Structure formats: C-alpha cells, structure tokens
JSON list of C-alpha atoms in Angstrom, two decimals:
[
{"chain": "A", "resi": 1327, "resn": "UNK", "atom": "CA", "xyz": [-2.06, -3.37, -16.00]},
{"chain": "A", "resi": 1328, "resn": "UNK", "atom": "CA", "xyz": [-1.59, -0.94, -13.13]},
{"chain": "A", "resi": 1329, "resn": "UNK", "atom": "CA", "xyz": [-0.23, -2.35, -9.88]},
{"chain": "A", "resi": 1330, "resn": "UNK", "atom": "CA", "xyz": [-1.77, -1.23, -6.60]},
{"chain": "A", "resi": 1331, "resn": "UNK", "atom": "CA", "xyz": [-0.26, -1.86, -3.18]},
{"chain": "A", "resi": 1332, "resn": "UNK", "atom": "CA", "xyz": [-3.08, -2.00, -0.63]},
{"chain": "A", "resi": 1333, "resn": "UNK", "atom": "CA", "xyz": [-2.07, -1.70, 3.04]},
{"chain": "A", "resi": 1334, "resn": "UNK", "atom": "CA", "xyz": [-4.54, -2.39, 5.86]},
{"chain": "A", "resi": 1335, "resn": "UNK", "atom": "CA", "xyz": [-4.33, -4.35, 9.10]},
{"chain": "A", "resi": 1336, "resn": "UNK", "atom": "CA", "xyz": [-7.91, -5.65, 8.75]},
{"chain": "A", "resi": 1337, "resn": "UNK", "atom": "CA", "xyz": [-7.96, -8.84, 6.68]},
{"chain": "A", "resi": 1338, "resn": "UNK", "atom": "CA", "xyz": [-11.62, -8.34, 5.73]},
{"chain": "A", "resi": 1339, "resn": "UNK", "atom": "CA", "xyz": [-10.97, -4.82, 4.45]},
{"chain": "A", "resi": 1340, "resn": "UNK", "atom": "CA", "xyz": [-7.99, -6.05, 2.42]},
{"chain": "A", "resi": 1341, "resn": "UNK", "atom": "CA", "xyz": [-10.05, -8.87, 0.94]},
{"chain": "A", "resi": 1342, "resn": "UNK", "atom": "CA", "xyz": [-13.07, -6.72, -0.01]},
{"chain": "A", "resi": 1343, "resn": "UNK", "atom": "CA", "xyz": [-10.98, -3.87, -1.44]},
{"chain": "A", "resi": 1344, "resn": "UNK", "atom": "CA", "xyz": [-8.73, -6.29, -3.30]},
{"chain": "A", "resi": 1345, "resn": "UNK", "atom": "CA", "xyz": [-11.70, -8.03, -4.92]},
{"chain": "A", "resi": 1346, "resn": "UNK", "atom": "CA", "xyz": [-13.22, -4.70, -6.01]},
{"chain": "A", "resi": 1347, "resn": "UNK", "atom": "CA", "xyz": [-9.94, -3.41, -7.42]},
{"chain": "A", "resi": 1348, "resn": "UNK", "atom": "CA", "xyz": [-9.18, -6.66, -9.23]},
{"chain": "A", "resi": 1349, "resn": "UNK", "atom": "CA", "xyz": [-12.65, -6.64, -10.79]},
{"chain": "A", "resi": 1350, "resn": "UNK", "atom": "CA", "xyz": [-11.84, -3.14, -12.03]},
{"chain": "A", "resi": 1351, "resn": "UNK", "atom": "CA", "xyz": [-8.78, -4.57, -13.78]},
{"chain": "A", "resi": 1352, "resn": "UNK", "atom": "CA", "xyz": [-5.97, -3.74, -11.37]},
{"chain": "A", "resi": 1353, "resn": "UNK", "atom": "CA", "xyz": [-3.15, -6.01, -10.22]},
{"chain": "A", "resi": 1354, "resn": "UNK", "atom": "CA", "xyz": [-3.34, -5.81, -6.41]},
{"chain": "A", "resi": 1355, "resn": "UNK", "atom": "CA", "xyz": [-0.69, -6.70, -3.84]},
{"chain": "A", "resi": 1356, "resn": "UNK", "atom": "CA", "xyz": [-1.55, -6.43, -0.15]},
{"chain": "A", "resi": 1357, "resn": "UNK", "atom": "CA", "xyz": [0.35, -5.79, 3.08]},
{"chain": "A", "resi": 1358, "resn": "UNK", "atom": "CA", "xyz": [-0.88, -5.89, 6.67]},
{"chain": "A", "resi": 1359, "resn": "UNK", "atom": "CA", "xyz": [1.23, -2.99, 7.97]},
{"chain": "A", "resi": 1360, "resn": "UNK", "atom": "CA", "xyz": [3.70, -0.35, 6.90]},
{"chain": "A", "resi": 1361, "resn": "UNK", "atom": "CA", "xyz": [6.78, -2.49, 7.53]},
{"chain": "A", "resi": 1362, "resn": "UNK", "atom": "CA", "xyz": [5.56, -5.16, 5.14]},
{"chain": "A", "resi": 1363, "resn": "UNK", "atom": "CA", "xyz": [4.52, -2.46, 2.66]},
{"chain": "A", "resi": 1364, "resn": "UNK", "atom": "CA", "xyz": [8.01, -0.90, 2.66]},
{"chain": "A", "resi": 1365, "resn": "UNK", "atom": "CA", "xyz": [9.55, -4.28, 1.93]},
{"chain": "A", "resi": 1366, "resn": "UNK", "atom": "CA", "xyz": [7.13, -4.72, -0.96]},
{"chain": "A", "resi": 1367, "resn": "UNK", "atom": "CA", "xyz": [7.85, -1.21, -2.32]},
{"chain": "A", "resi": 1368, "resn": "UNK", "atom": "CA", "xyz": [11.59, -1.92, -2.22]},
{"chain": "A", "resi": 1369, "resn": "UNK", "atom": "CA", "xyz": [10.97, -5.12, -4.17]},
{"chain": "A", "resi": 1370, "resn": "UNK", "atom": "CA", "xyz": [8.78, -3.45, -6.80]},
{"chain": "A", "resi": 1371, "resn": "UNK", "atom": "CA", "xyz": [7.37, 0.07, -6.71]},
{"chain": "A", "resi": 1372, "resn": "UNK", "atom": "CA", "xyz": [3.61, 0.15, -7.23]},
{"chain": "A", "resi": 1373, "resn": "UNK", "atom": "CA", "xyz": [1.75, 2.47, -9.58]},
{"chain": "A", "resi": 1374, "resn": "UNK", "atom": "CA", "xyz": [-0.49, 3.46, -6.64]},
{"chain": "A", "resi": 1375, "resn": "UNK", "atom": "CA", "xyz": [-0.24, 3.03, -2.85]},
{"chain": "A", "resi": 1376, "resn": "UNK", "atom": "CA", "xyz": [-3.44, 2.86, -0.80]},
{"chain": "A", "resi": 1377, "resn": "UNK", "atom": "CA", "xyz": [-2.89, 2.77, 2.94]},
{"chain": "A", "resi": 1378, "resn": "UNK", "atom": "CA", "xyz": [-4.89, 2.79, 6.14]},
{"chain": "A", "resi": 1379, "resn": "UNK", "atom": "CA", "xyz": [-3.81, 5.22, 8.85]},
{"chain": "A", "resi": 1380, "resn": "UNK", "atom": "CA", "xyz": [-4.21, 3.22, 12.06]},
{"chain": "A", "resi": 1381, "resn": "UNK", "atom": "CA", "xyz": [-2.21, -0.02, 11.95]},
{"chain": "A", "resi": 1382, "resn": "UNK", "atom": "CA", "xyz": [0.11, -1.83, 14.37]},
{"chain": "A", "resi": 1383, "resn": "UNK", "atom": "CA", "xyz": [3.91, -1.94, 13.95]},
{"chain": "A", "resi": 1384, "resn": "UNK", "atom": "CA", "xyz": [4.10, 0.90, 11.40]},
{"chain": "A", "resi": 1385, "resn": "UNK", "atom": "CA", "xyz": [1.02, 3.04, 10.86]},
{"chain": "A", "resi": 1386, "resn": "UNK", "atom": "CA", "xyz": [0.04, 4.88, 7.68]},
{"chain": "A", "resi": 1387, "resn": "UNK", "atom": "CA", "xyz": [1.57, 8.18, 8.77]},
{"chain": "A", "resi": 1388, "resn": "UNK", "atom": "CA", "xyz": [4.93, 6.55, 9.43]},
{"chain": "A", "resi": 1389, "resn": "UNK", "atom": "CA", "xyz": [4.69, 4.64, 6.14]},
{"chain": "A", "resi": 1390, "resn": "UNK", "atom": "CA", "xyz": [4.07, 7.87, 4.20]},
{"chain": "A", "resi": 1391, "resn": "UNK", "atom": "CA", "xyz": [7.03, 9.54, 5.94]},
{"chain": "A", "resi": 1392, "resn": "UNK", "atom": "CA", "xyz": [9.29, 6.55, 5.21]},
{"chain": "A", "resi": 1393, "resn": "UNK", "atom": "CA", "xyz": [8.24, 6.49, 1.56]},
{"chain": "A", "resi": 1394, "resn": "UNK", "atom": "CA", "xyz": [8.92, 10.23, 1.21]},
{"chain": "A", "resi": 1395, "resn": "UNK", "atom": "CA", "xyz": [12.37, 9.79, 2.78]},
{"chain": "A", "resi": 1396, "resn": "UNK", "atom": "CA", "xyz": [13.43, 6.59, 1.01]},
{"chain": "A", "resi": 1397, "resn": "UNK", "atom": "CA", "xyz": [11.83, 7.29, -2.38]},
{"chain": "A", "resi": 1398, "resn": "UNK", "atom": "CA", "xyz": [12.05, 11.08, -2.88]},
{"chain": "A", "resi": 1399, "resn": "UNK", "atom": "CA", "xyz": [11.72, 10.70, -6.66]},
{"chain": "A", "resi": 1400, "resn": "UNK", "atom": "CA", "xyz": [8.75, 8.36, -6.47]},
{"chain": "A", "resi": 1401, "resn": "UNK", "atom": "CA", "xyz": [6.24, 8.51, -9.30]},
{"chain": "A", "resi": 1402, "resn": "UNK", "atom": "CA", "xyz": [3.32, 6.80, -7.57]},
{"chain": "A", "resi": 1403, "resn": "UNK", "atom": "CA", "xyz": [0.49, 8.60, -5.73]},
{"chain": "A", "resi": 1404, "resn": "UNK", "atom": "CA", "xyz": [-0.46, 7.72, -2.16]},
{"chain": "A", "resi": 1405, "resn": "UNK", "atom": "CA", "xyz": [-4.10, 7.52, -1.11]},
{"chain": "A", "resi": 1406, "resn": "UNK", "atom": "CA", "xyz": [-4.88, 7.38, 2.61]},
{"chain": "A", "resi": 1407, "resn": "UNK", "atom": "CA", "xyz": [-8.07, 5.72, 3.83]},
{"chain": "A", "resi": 1408, "resn": "UNK", "atom": "CA", "xyz": [-9.45, 5.17, 7.28]}
]
C-alpha cells in the first residue's frame, strides 16, 4: 500500500482528503504544518507528499525547500495544493 503524507493546517481539509485517499486504498498520515511534516518524513519517507502552500510555522514553500535540501536523493513526488 502506498503511503501518503498529507500536510494542511485546516483540520477539515485534512479530514476530507484523508477519507477520500483512504477510500482509494492509500495509507495516509497527516501533519498540520511543515515542521510536523519534516519530522514525519525523517521518521519514514512517504511515497507521495501532498502539501498546502499557506500554513503557519512552516509553509508549503519552506517545506519543499527543506525537503529538497535534506533529502536530495528523495524518490517521492511532491504535490502542492491550495
């Protein structure tokens, strides 16, 4: 099963997207901002990262930059939503 890390500061968005992705057969982990997402990626790299752009603490742009810097050999795609 493919693992998706879903990052969004809106709890409702996380819940709705998680339900849809899980129904489609994906294993979904969520994070409320980029800082939490980076911790999760360090713990276990996802197969796919889906992130919002505008979030408090660490936004999607900063998360993408941090992932590129810390995981230059990463194999997972990043999808940005807003």
